[in-house]
CSV table of C-alpha atoms in Angstrom, one decimal:
chain,number,residue,atom,x,y,z
A,1,UNK,CA,0.0,0.0,0.0
A,2,UNK,CA,1.4,3.4,-0.9
A,3,UNK,CA,1.9,5.7,2.0
A,4,UNK,CA,-0.3,8.7,2.2
A,5,UNK,CA,1.3,11.7,0.7
A,6,UNK,CA,0.3,15.4,0.2
A,7,UNK,CA,-0.6,16.0,-3.4
A,8,UNK,CA,1.4,13.2,-5.0
A,9,UNK,CA,1.4,9.5,-5.4
A,10,UNK,CA,3.5,7.6,-2.9
A,11,UNK,CA,5.5,4.5,-4.0
A,12,UNK,CA,4.7,1.1,-2.5
A,13,UNK,CA,7.2,-0.9,-0.6
A,14,UNK,CA,7.5,-4.6,-1.5
A,15,UNK,CA,6.3,-6.2,-4.7
A,16,UNK,CA,5.4,-9.6,-3.4
A,17,UNK,CA,2.1,-8.6,-1.7
A,18,UNK,CA,-1.3,-7.5,-3.0
A,19,UNK,CA,-2.2,-4.1,-1.6
A,20,UNK,CA,-6.0,-3.4,-1.2
A,21,UNK,CA,-7.6,-0.1,-0.3
A,22,UNK,CA,-11.1,-0.4,1.3
A,23,UNK,CA,-12.9,2.9,0.9
A,24,UNK,CA,-15.5,3.3,3.7
A,25,UNK,CA,-15.5,2.1,7.3
A,26,UNK,CA,-19.1,1.0,7.8
A,27,UNK,CA,-20.1,-2.5,8.6
A,28,UNK,CA,-19.4,-3.8,5.1
A,29,UNK,CA,-16.0,-2.2,4.7
A,30,UNK,CA,-14.8,-3.3,8.1
A,31,UNK,CA,-16.1,-6.9,7.6
A,32,UNK,CA,-14.1,-7.0,4.3
A,33,UNK,CA,-11.0,-5.7,6.1
A,34,UNK,CA,-11.3,-8.3,8.8
A,35,UNK,CA,-11.7,-11.1,6.2
A,36,UNK,CA,-8.6,-9.9,4.3
A,37,UNK,CA,-6.4,-9.6,7.4
A,38,UNK,CA,-6.1,-13.4,7.7
A,39,UNK,CA,-4.1,-13.6,4.4
A,40,UNK,CA,-0.4,-12.9,5.0
A,41,UNK,CA,0.2,-11.8,1.4
A,42,UNK,CA,-2.5,-9.1,1.5
A,43,UNK,CA,-1.7,-5.6,2.7
A,44,UNK,CA,-5.1,-4.0,3.4
A,45,UNK,CA,-5.9,-0.5,4.6
A,46,UNK,CA,-9.3,1.1,5.2
A,47,UNK,CA,-10.0,4.8,4.5
A,48,UNK,CA,-12.9,6.5,6.2
A,49,UNK,CA,-14.3,9.9,5.4
A,50,UNK,CA,-15.4,10.7,9.0
A,51,UNK,CA,-13.2,11.3,12.0
A,52,UNK,CA,-13.9,7.9,13.4
A,53,UNK,CA,-15.7,4.7,12.6
A,54,UNK,CA,-19.4,5.1,13.1
A,55,UNK,CA,-22.9,4.0,11.9
A,56,UNK,CA,-26.0,6.1,11.7
A,57,UNK,CA,-29.2,4.5,12.7
A,58,UNK,CA,-29.9,2.1,15.6
A,59,UNK,CA,-31.2,-1.5,15.1
A,60,UNK,CA,-30.2,-3.7,12.2
A,61,UNK,CA,-31.7,-7.1,11.6
A,62,UNK,CA,-29.9,-10.2,10.4
A,63,UNK,CA,-31.2,-13.3,8.7
A,64,UNK,CA,-29.5,-16.8,8.6
A,65,UNK,CA,-27.7,-15.9,5.4
A,66,UNK,CA,-26.0,-13.0,7.2
A,67,UNK,CA,-24.8,-15.1,10.1
A,68,UNK,CA,-23.4,-17.7,7.7
A,69,UNK,CA,-21.5,-15.0,5.9
A,70,UNK,CA,-20.1,-13.7,9.1
A,71,UNK,CA,-18.9,-17.2,10.1
A,72,UNK,CA,-17.2,-17.5,6.7
A,73,UNK,CA,-15.3,-14.2,7.3
A,74,UNK,CA,-13.7,-15.6,10.5
A,75,UNK,CA,-14.1,-15.9,14.2
A,76,UNK,CA,-13.6,-12.1,14.9
A,77,UNK,CA,-16.6,-11.1,12.8
A,78,UNK,CA,-18.8,-13.9,14.1
A,79,UNK,CA,-18.0,-13.3,17.8
A,80,UNK,CA,-18.6,-9.6,17.4
A,81,UNK,CA,-22.1,-10.4,16.1
A,82,UNK,CA,-22.8,-13.0,18.8
A,83,UNK,CA,-21.7,-10.7,21.5
A,84,UNK,CA,-24.3,-8.1,20.5
A,85,UNK,CA,-27.0,-10.1,18.8
A,86,UNK,CA,-30.5,-9.9,20.4
A,87,UNK,CA,-33.1,-12.5,19.5
A,88,UNK,CA,-36.8,-12.3,20.2
A,89,UNK,CA,-37.1,-12.6,24.0
A,90,UNK,CA,-39.9,-15.1,24.2
A,91,UNK,CA,-38.8,-18.7,23.6
A,92,UNK,CA,-42.0,-19.4,21.7
A,93,UNK,CA,-40.7,-16.8,19.1
A,94,UNK,CA,-37.2,-18.3,18.8
A,95,UNK,CA,-37.8,-19.3,15.2
A,96,UNK,CA,-39.9,-16.3,14.2
A,97,UNK,CA,-38.2,-13.6,12.2
A,98,UNK,CA,-41.2,-11.2,12.4
A,99,UNK,CA,-44.9,-11.4,13.3
A,100,UNK,CA,-47.2,-9.5,11.0
A,101,UNK,CA,-50.5,-8.1,12.1
A,102,UNK,CA,-53.2,-5.8,10.7
A,103,UNK,CA,-52.7,-2.4,12.2
A,104,UNK,CA,-55.9,-0.6,11.2
A,105,UNK,CA,-59.5,-1.1,10.1
A,106,UNK,CA,-62.0,-3.8,10.8
A,107,UNK,CA,-59.4,-6.5,10.8
A,108,UNK,CA,-57.2,-4.7,13.3
A,109,UNK,CA,-54.9,-7.0,15.3
A,110,UNK,CA,-55.6,-10.0,13.0
A,111,UNK,CA,-52.6,-12.2,12.7
A,112,UNK,CA,-51.3,-12.3,9.1
A,113,UNK,CA,-48.5,-14.7,9.8
A,114,UNK,CA,-45.4,-15.6,11.8
A,115,UNK,CA,-42.5,-15.4,9.3
A,116,UNK,CA,-40.1,-18.2,10.4
A,117,UNK,CA,-36.6,-19.3,9.6
A,118,UNK,CA,-33.9,-21.4,11.3
A,119,UNK,CA,-32.6,-18.7,13.5
A,120,UNK,CA,-35.5,-16.4,14.0
A,121,UNK,CA,-34.8,-12.6,14.5
A,122,UNK,CA,-31.3,-11.6,15.3
A,123,UNK,CA,-30.7,-7.9,15.7
A,124,UNK,CA,-27.8,-5.7,16.8
A,125,UNK,CA,-27.3,-2.0,17.6
A,126,UNK,CA,-25.4,-0.8,14.5
A,127,UNK,CA,-22.9,1.4,16.4
A,128,UNK,CA,-22.2,-1.2,19.1
A,129,UNK,CA,-21.7,-3.9,16.5
A,130,UNK,CA,-19.3,-1.8,14.5
A,131,UNK,CA,-17.4,-0.8,17.6
A,132,UNK,CA,-16.9,-4.5,18.3
A,133,UNK,CA,-15.8,-5.3,14.7
A,134,UNK,CA,-13.2,-2.5,14.6
A,135,UNK,CA,-11.4,-4.0,17.6
A,136,UNK,CA,-10.1,-6.7,15.1
A,137,UNK,CA,-8.6,-4.1,12.8
A,138,UNK,CA,-5.1,-2.8,13.8
A,139,UNK,CA,-5.0,1.0,14.1
A,140,UNK,CA,-2.1,1.4,11.7
A,141,UNK,CA,-4.4,0.1,9.0
A,142,UNK,CA,-7.1,2.7,9.5
A,143,UNK,CA,-7.1,6.2,8.1
A,144,UNK,CA,-9.7,8.9,8.9
A,145,UNK,CA,-10.8,12.2,7.3
A,146,UNK,CA,-10.2,10.4,3.9
A,147,UNK,CA,-13.1,11.3,1.7
A,148,UNK,CA,-12.5,9.9,-1.7
A,149,UNK,CA,-12.7,12.4,-4.6
A,150,UNK,CA,-10.9,10.8,-7.5
A,151,UNK,CA,-9.7,7.4,-8.7
A,152,UNK,CA,-7.1,7.1,-11.4
A,153,UNK,CA,-5.7,3.8,-12.8
A,154,UNK,CA,-2.1,3.7,-13.8
A,155,UNK,CA,0.4,1.0,-14.7
A,156,UNK,CA,1.5,0.6,-11.1
A,157,UNK,CA,-2.1,0.3,-9.7
A,158,UNK,CA,-5.0,2.6,-8.8
A,159,UNK,CA,-4.3,6.1,-7.3
A,160,UNK,CA,-6.8,7.3,-4.7
A,161,UNK,CA,-7.0,11.1,-4.2
A,162,UNK,CA,-8.8,12.4,-1.1
A,163,UNK,CA,-10.5,15.7,-0.2
A,164,UNK,CA,-7.7,16.6,2.2
A,165,UNK,CA,-5.2,16.7,-0.6
A,166,UNK,CA,-3.5,13.4,0.3
A,167,UNK,CA,-3.3,10.4,-2.0
A,168,UNK,CA,-2.2,6.8,-2.0
A,169,UNK,CA,-1.9,3.9,-4.5
A,170,UNK,CA,-3.1,0.3,-4.3
A,171,UNK,CA,-3.3,-2.8,-6.5
A,172,UNK,CA,-7.0,-3.1,-5.7
A,173,UNK,CA,-9.7,-0.6,-4.6
A,174,UNK,CA,-12.9,-1.7,-3.1
A,175,UNK,CA,-15.5,1.0,-2.6
A,176,UNK,CA,-17.7,0.6,0.4
A,177,UNK,CA,-18.5,4.3,0.4
A,178,UNK,CA,-22.2,4.2,0.1
A,179,UNK,CA,-24.8,5.2,-2.5
A,180,UNK,CA,-23.5,8.8,-2.7
A,181,UNK,CA,-19.8,7.8,-2.7
A,182,UNK,CA,-17.4,8.4,-5.5
A,183,UNK,CA,-16.7,4.8,-6.3
A,184,UNK,CA,-20.1,4.2,-7.8
A,185,UNK,CA,-19.8,7.2,-10.0
A,186,UNK,CA,-16.3,6.2,-11.2
A,187,UNK,CA,-17.5,2.7,-12.2
A,188,UNK,CA,-20.7,3.4,-14.0
A,189,UNK,CA,-20.7,7.2,-14.7
A,190,UNK,CA,-22.3,10.1,-12.9
A,191,UNK,CA,-25.8,9.8,-14.5
A,192,UNK,CA,-26.2,6.1,-14.0
A,193,UNK,CA,-24.8,6.4,-10.4
A,194,UNK,CA,-27.6,8.8,-9.2
A,195,UNK,CA,-29.6,7.4,-6.4
A,196,UNK,CA,-33.4,6.9,-6.9
A,197,UNK,CA,-35.9,8.0,-4.2
A,198,UNK,CA,-37.9,4.9,-3.3
A,199,UNK,CA,-41.2,6.6,-2.4
A,200,UNK,CA,-40.8,5.6,1.2
A,201,UNK,CA,-39.9,7.5,4.3
A,202,UNK,CA,-39.4,6.2,7.8
A,203,UNK,CA,-39.5,7.6,11.3
A,204,UNK,CA,-37.0,6.0,13.6
A,205,UNK,CA,-36.7,6.0,17.4
A,206,UNK,CA,-35.7,4.1,20.5
A,207,UNK,CA,-37.6,3.5,23.7
A,208,UNK,CA,-36.5,1.9,27.0
A,209,UNK,CA,-37.8,-1.6,27.2
A,210,UNK,CA,-39.5,-0.9,30.6
A,211,UNK,CA,-41.6,1.8,29.0
A,212,UNK,CA,-42.4,-0.4,26.0
A,213,UNK,CA,-43.6,-3.2,28.1
A,214,UNK,CA,-45.8,-0.8,30.1
A,215,UNK,CA,-47.4,0.6,26.9
A,216,UNK,CA,-47.5,-2.3,24.6
A,217,UNK,CA,-47.5,-5.4,26.8
A,218,UNK,CA,-44.7,-7.9,27.1
A,219,UNK,CA,-45.4,-10.0,24.1
A,220,UNK,CA,-45.5,-7.1,21.6
A,221,UNK,CA,-42.5,-5.3,23.2
A,222,UNK,CA,-40.3,-8.4,23.6
A,223,UNK,CA,-40.5,-9.7,20.0
A,224,UNK,CA,-40.4,-8.5,16.4
A,225,UNK,CA,-43.8,-7.3,15.3
A,226,UNK,CA,-44.9,-5.4,12.2
A,227,UNK,CA,-48.3,-3.7,12.0
A,228,UNK,CA,-49.5,-3.4,8.4
A,229,UNK,CA,-51.9,-1.0,6.8
A,230,UNK,CA,-52.7,0.9,3.6
A,231,UNK,CA,-49.6,2.9,2.5
A,232,UNK,CA,-47.9,2.5,6.0
A,233,UNK,CA,-46.4,-0.1,8.3
A,234,UNK,CA,-44.9,0.0,11.8
A,235,UNK,CA,-42.1,-2.3,13.0
A,236,UNK,CA,-40.5,-2.8,16.4
A,237,UNK,CA,-38.0,-5.3,17.8
A,238,UNK,CA,-35.7,-5.5,20.9
A,239,UNK,CA,-32.0,-4.6,20.7
A,240,UNK,CA,-29.2,-4.1,23.3
A,241,UNK,CA,-29.8,-7.4,24.9
A,242,UNK,CA,-33.5,-6.5,25.4
A,243,UNK,CA,-32.8,-3.2,27.1
A,244,UNK,CA,-34.2,-1.1,24.2
A,245,UNK,CA,-37.0,-1.3,21.7
A,246,UNK,CA,-36.0,-0.2,18.2
A,247,UNK,CA,-39.0,1.4,16.3
A,248,UNK,CA,-39.5,2.2,12.7
A,249,UNK,CA,-42.6,3.7,11.2
A,250,UNK,CA,-42.9,3.6,7.4
A,251,UNK,CA,-44.9,5.9,5.2
A,252,UNK,CA,-45.4,6.4,1.5
A,253,UNK,CA,-44.9,9.8,-0.2
A,254,UNK,CA,-44.6,11.0,-3.8
A,255,UNK,CA,-41.2,12.7,-3.6
A,256,UNK,CA,-38.5,14.0,-1.4
A,257,UNK,CA,-37.3,17.6,-1.9
A,258,UNK,CA,-35.0,18.3,1.1
A,259,UNK,CA,-31.3,18.3,0.2
A,260,UNK,CA,-30.7,16.2,3.3
A,261,UNK,CA,-31.8,12.6,3.3
A,262,UNK,CA,-32.1,12.5,7.2
A,263,UNK,CA,-33.9,15.4,8.9
A,264,UNK,CA,-35.5,16.1,12.3
A,265,UNK,CA,-39.0,14.6,12.6
A,266,UNK,CA,-42.2,16.5,13.4
A,267,UNK,CA,-44.1,14.3,15.8
A,268,UNK,CA,-47.4,16.0,15.0
A,269,UNK,CA,-47.1,14.9,11.4
A,270,UNK,CA,-46.4,11.3,12.4
A,271,UNK,CA,-49.5,11.3,14.6
A,272,UNK,CA,-51.6,12.6,11.7
A,273,UNK,CA,-50.2,10.0,9.3
A,274,UNK,CA,-51.4,7.2,11.7
A,275,UNK,CA,-54.7,8.8,12.6
A,276,UNK,CA,-57.4,6.0,13.0
A,277,UNK,CA,-54.9,3.2,13.6
A,278,UNK,CA,-55.6,0.8,16.4
A,279,UNK,CA,-54.4,0.6,20.0
A,280,UNK,CA,-51.1,-1.2,19.4
A,281,UNK,CA,-50.1,1.4,16.8
A,282,UNK,CA,-51.1,4.2,19.1
A,283,UNK,CA,-48.9,2.7,21.8
A,284,UNK,CA,-45.9,2.6,19.5
A,285,UNK,CA,-46.6,6.2,18.5
A,286,UNK,CA,-46.6,7.2,22.2
A,287,UNK,CA,-43.1,5.6,22.5
A,288,UNK,CA,-41.9,7.6,19.6
A,289,UNK,CA,-42.7,10.9,21.3
A,290,UNK,CA,-39.1,11.6,22.2
A,291,UNK,CA,-36.4,14.1,21.3
A,292,UNK,CA,-34.3,11.5,19.4
A,293,UNK,CA,-36.9,10.7,16.7
A,294,UNK,CA,-35.7,11.4,13.2
A,295,UNK,CA,-37.1,11.1,9.7
A,296,UNK,CA,-35.3,9.3,7.0
A,297,UNK,CA,-35.8,9.2,3.3
A,298,UNK,CA,-35.2,5.8,1.7
A,299,UNK,CA,-33.2,5.6,-1.5
A,300,UNK,CA,-32.3,2.8,-3.9
A,301,UNK,CA,-29.4,2.2,-6.3
A,302,UNK,CA,-30.8,1.6,-9.8
A,303,UNK,CA,-29.3,-1.6,-11.2
A,304,UNK,CA,-25.7,-1.2,-12.2
A,305,UNK,CA,-24.4,-2.8,-15.4
A,306,UNK,CA,-21.3,-4.0,-13.4
A,307,UNK,CA,-19.9,-3.9,-9.9
A,308,UNK,CA,-16.3,-3.8,-11.2
A,309,UNK,CA,-14.0,-2.2,-13.7
A,310,UNK,CA,-10.5,-3.5,-14.0
A,311,UNK,CA,-9.0,-3.3,-10.5
A,312,UNK,CA,-11.8,-1.3,-8.8
A,313,UNK,CA,-15.0,-2.8,-7.4
A,314,UNK,CA,-17.9,-1.5,-5.3
A,315,UNK,CA,-19.8,-3.3,-2.6
A,316,UNK,CA,-22.7,-2.7,-0.1
A,317,UNK,CA,-24.9,0.3,-0.6
A,318,UNK,CA,-22.4,1.7,-3.2
A,319,UNK,CA,-23.4,-1.3,-5.4
A,320,UNK,CA,-27.0,-2.1,-4.3
A,321,UNK,CA,-28.6,0.2,-1.8
A,322,UNK,CA,-32.1,-1.1,-1.0
A,323,UNK,CA,-35.1,-0.4,1.1
A,324,UNK,CA,-35.1,-2.1,4.5
A,325,UNK,CA,-38.4,-4.0,4.3
A,326,UNK,CA,-36.6,-7.4,4.3
A,327,UNK,CA,-33.8,-6.6,6.7
A,328,UNK,CA,-31.2,-7.4,4.0
A,329,UNK,CA,-29.1,-4.2,3.5
A,330,UNK,CA,-26.3,-5.0,6.0
A,331,UNK,CA,-26.6,-8.7,5.2
A,332,UNK,CA,-25.9,-8.2,1.5
A,333,UNK,CA,-22.9,-6.0,2.3
A,334,UNK,CA,-21.6,-8.8,4.5
A,335,UNK,CA,-22.2,-11.3,1.8
A,336,UNK,CA,-20.2,-9.1,-0.6
A,337,UNK,CA,-17.4,-8.9,1.9
A,338,UNK,CA,-17.4,-12.7,2.3
A,339,UNK,CA,-17.1,-13.4,-1.4
A,340,UNK,CA,-14.5,-10.7,-2.0
A,341,UNK,CA,-12.2,-11.7,0.8
A,342,UNK,CA,-12.3,-15.4,-0.3
A,343,UNK,CA,-11.6,-14.5,-4.0
A,344,UNK,CA,-8.9,-11.9,-3.3
A,345,UNK,CA,-7.4,-14.1,-0.7
A,346,UNK,CA,-6.6,-16.7,-3.4
A,347,UNK,CA,-4.9,-14.2,-5.7
A,348,UNK,CA,-1.1,-14.4,-5.4
A,349,UNK,CA,-0.4,-12.8,-8.8
A,350,UNK,CA,-1.5,-9.3,-9.7
A,351,UNK,CA,-2.4,-10.5,-13.2
A,352,UNK,CA,-5.3,-12.4,-11.6
A,353,UNK,CA,-6.9,-9.4,-9.8
A,354,UNK,CA,-9.3,-8.6,-12.7
A,355,UNK,CA,-10.4,-12.2,-12.9
A,356,UNK,CA,-11.2,-12.3,-9.2
A,357,UNK,CA,-13.2,-9.1,-9.4
A,358,UNK,CA,-15.0,-10.5,-12.4
A,359,UNK,CA,-16.0,-13.6,-10.4
A,360,UNK,CA,-17.3,-11.3,-7.6
A,361,UNK,CA,-19.4,-9.4,-10.1
A,362,UNK,CA,-20.9,-12.6,-11.6
A,363,UNK,CA,-21.8,-14.0,-8.2
A,364,UNK,CA,-22.9,-11.0,-6.2
A,365,UNK,CA,-24.6,-8.7,-8.8
A,366,UNK,CA,-27.4,-11.0,-9.8
A,367,UNK,CA,-28.0,-12.0,-6.2
A,368,UNK,CA,-28.1,-8.4,-5.0
A,369,UNK,CA,-30.3,-7.2,-7.8
A,370,UNK,CA,-32.8,-9.9,-6.9
A,371,UNK,CA,-32.7,-8.8,-3.2
A,372,UNK,CA,-33.2,-5.1,-4.2
A,373,UNK,CA,-36.3,-6.1,-6.2
A,374,UNK,CA,-37.8,-8.4,-3.6
A,375,UNK,CA,-37.1,-5.8,-0.9
A,376,UNK,CA,-39.2,-3.3,-2.9
A,377,UNK,CA,-41.9,-5.9,-3.4
A,378,UNK,CA,-41.9,-6.5,0.3
A,379,UNK,CA,-42.5,-2.9,1.0
A,380,UNK,CA,-45.6,-2.9,-1.3
A,381,UNK,CA,-46.8,-6.0,0.4
A,382,UNK,CA,-46.4,-4.8,4.0
A,383,UNK,CA,-48.0,-1.5,3.2
A,384,UNK,CA,-50.9,-3.2,1.4
A,385,UNK,CA,-50.1,-1.8,-2.0
A,386,UNK,CA,-49.1,-5.0,-3.8
A,387,UNK,CA,-51.1,-5.6,-7.0
A,388,UNK,CA,-53.5,-8.5,-6.7
A,389,UNK,CA,-53.0,-8.6,-2.9
A,390,UNK,CA,-53.7,-5.2,-1.3
A,391,UNK,CA,-55.3,-5.9,2.1
A,392,UNK,CA,-56.3,-9.5,1.5
A,393,UNK,CA,-54.9,-11.2,4.7
A,394,UNK,CA,-55.0,-14.7,3.2
A,395,UNK,CA,-52.9,-13.6,0.1
A,396,UNK,CA,-50.6,-11.6,2.3
A,397,UNK,CA,-50.0,-14.6,4.5
A,398,UNK,CA,-49.1,-16.8,1.6
A,399,UNK,CA,-46.7,-14.3,0.1
A,400,UNK,CA,-44.9,-13.3,3.4
A,401,UNK,CA,-44.6,-16.9,4.6
A,402,UNK,CA,-42.5,-18.1,1.6
A,403,UNK,CA,-40.1,-15.1,1.4
A,404,UNK,CA,-37.5,-16.5,3.8
A,405,UNK,CA,-37.3,-19.8,1.9
A,406,UNK,CA,-36.6,-17.8,-1.3
A,407,UNK,CA,-33.7,-16.1,0.4
A,408,UNK,CA,-32.1,-19.3,1.6
A,409,UNK,CA,-32.5,-20.9,-1.8
A,410,UNK,CA,-31.1,-17.9,-3.6
A,411,UNK,CA,-28.2,-17.8,-1.2
A,412,UNK,CA,-27.3,-21.5,-1.8
A,413,UNK,CA,-27.4,-21.0,-5.5
A,414,UNK,CA,-25.2,-17.9,-5.3
A,415,UNK,CA,-22.7,-19.7,-3.0
A,416,UNK,CA,-22.5,-22.7,-5.4
A,417,UNK,CA,-21.8,-20.4,-8.4
A,418,UNK,CA,-19.1,-18.6,-6.3
A,419,UNK,CA,-17.3,-21.9,-5.5
A,420,UNK,CA,-17.3,-22.8,-9.2
A,421,UNK,CA,-15.9,-19.4,-10.3
A,422,UNK,CA,-13.3,-19.5,-7.6
A,423,UNK,CA,-11.8,-22.4,-9.6
A,424,UNK,CA,-12.7,-21.3,-13.1
A,425,UNK,CA,-11.8,-17.6,-13.0
A,426,UNK,CA,-9.2,-17.2,-10.3
A,427,UNK,CA,-7.2,-20.3,-10.1
A,428,UNK,CA,-6.1,-21.1,-13.6
A,429,UNK,CA,-2.4,-21.3,-12.8
A,430,UNK,CA,-1.8,-25.0,-12.6
A,431,UNK,CA,-2.6,-28.1,-10.7
A,432,UNK,CA,-0.9,-26.9,-7.5
A,433,UNK,CA,-3.1,-23.9,-7.1
A,434,UNK,CA,-6.2,-25.7,-8.1
A,435,UNK,CA,-5.5,-28.4,-5.5
A,436,UNK,CA,-5.1,-25.7,-2.9
A,437,UNK,CA,-8.6,-24.2,-3.8
A,438,UNK,CA,-10.2,-27.7,-3.5
A,439,UNK,CA,-8.5,-28.4,-0.3
């Protein structure tokens, strides 16, 4: 990895290693860094635009695919997750990802379905999880105040130029710098890189679990529940070992005109949006009456023609930002990290870098595009806007109930393709290396 310099490209020391620059220190970028650290021949550094590592938002949900990807990254990533993961608190909900109920109208409180999987709901507090992950990254490999402004490919590698005037060079650049970051624009062009407003906004807030139990009752407060209604939905689940209830209230709007994508919320508007909803929803609204409530606009990344170009790739929200209705945003970033670290870890010759990144694109892009689409579909379903379904509880039940199975099936197919490409596209250097891949 080239040392940071002021206004010029630094030279790299040592030609026998593969230098990798990870741009962005969120969950995805740090997971990739952790995965790459186990390879002695890889020299990885992470560049974060902020003054320290940090995640905005509170709770994030993980499905079984996410936990499997964390396990494949290595023990540090998996242990960080297990230390902070909070399941549904009732044993009878152990295999329930989320319980869906009607939140408004004549069918109010009707059970739509209990969506189940092998691990149920596992959630973490974003900031606490990231804090735990970064403990596995040596401080000399982390660089702050490094907002990427320009990438330039040269014979020796890829030059990264930062807003503070410094620059570095690496053999490989992986952009985990989000939907508004520079890497996406570099790879697919400024017009194609523009984010697309999803039509959804969400109020987010936290409530002490003691207060939540008092207002909602223990069963609702201690487990993941979504209340569904026309154009809106309201979800809550425990985090912080059950000390806190994470609350999100979704709404449908035509557009978003504010230049900021996160703004302070007006509680009165939220109350008006949910006027006429039933007692459980009103209880959740009461818990949101706090100074820390914020309003988020939700954005998507339109499908990209590629996630890679030569020695540069993008991952996470930079590649496939999605709406959070299926709890897959962070999980897909972790899957990206898992595949990238395994492919790049098998590259011992710089001439194979492009093939490794091509394999990543072939595995992760179709998978991510499918999840982006199904996440959007889930949003329409949960807010009773899905064509041919609307507020039909029986049809909603059938659709929601099978969605977890689709995820597991898609994950298995993607993983099988990745294993095939690992051999076909990366390790074409003789029987010795092929034997190592199969071993």
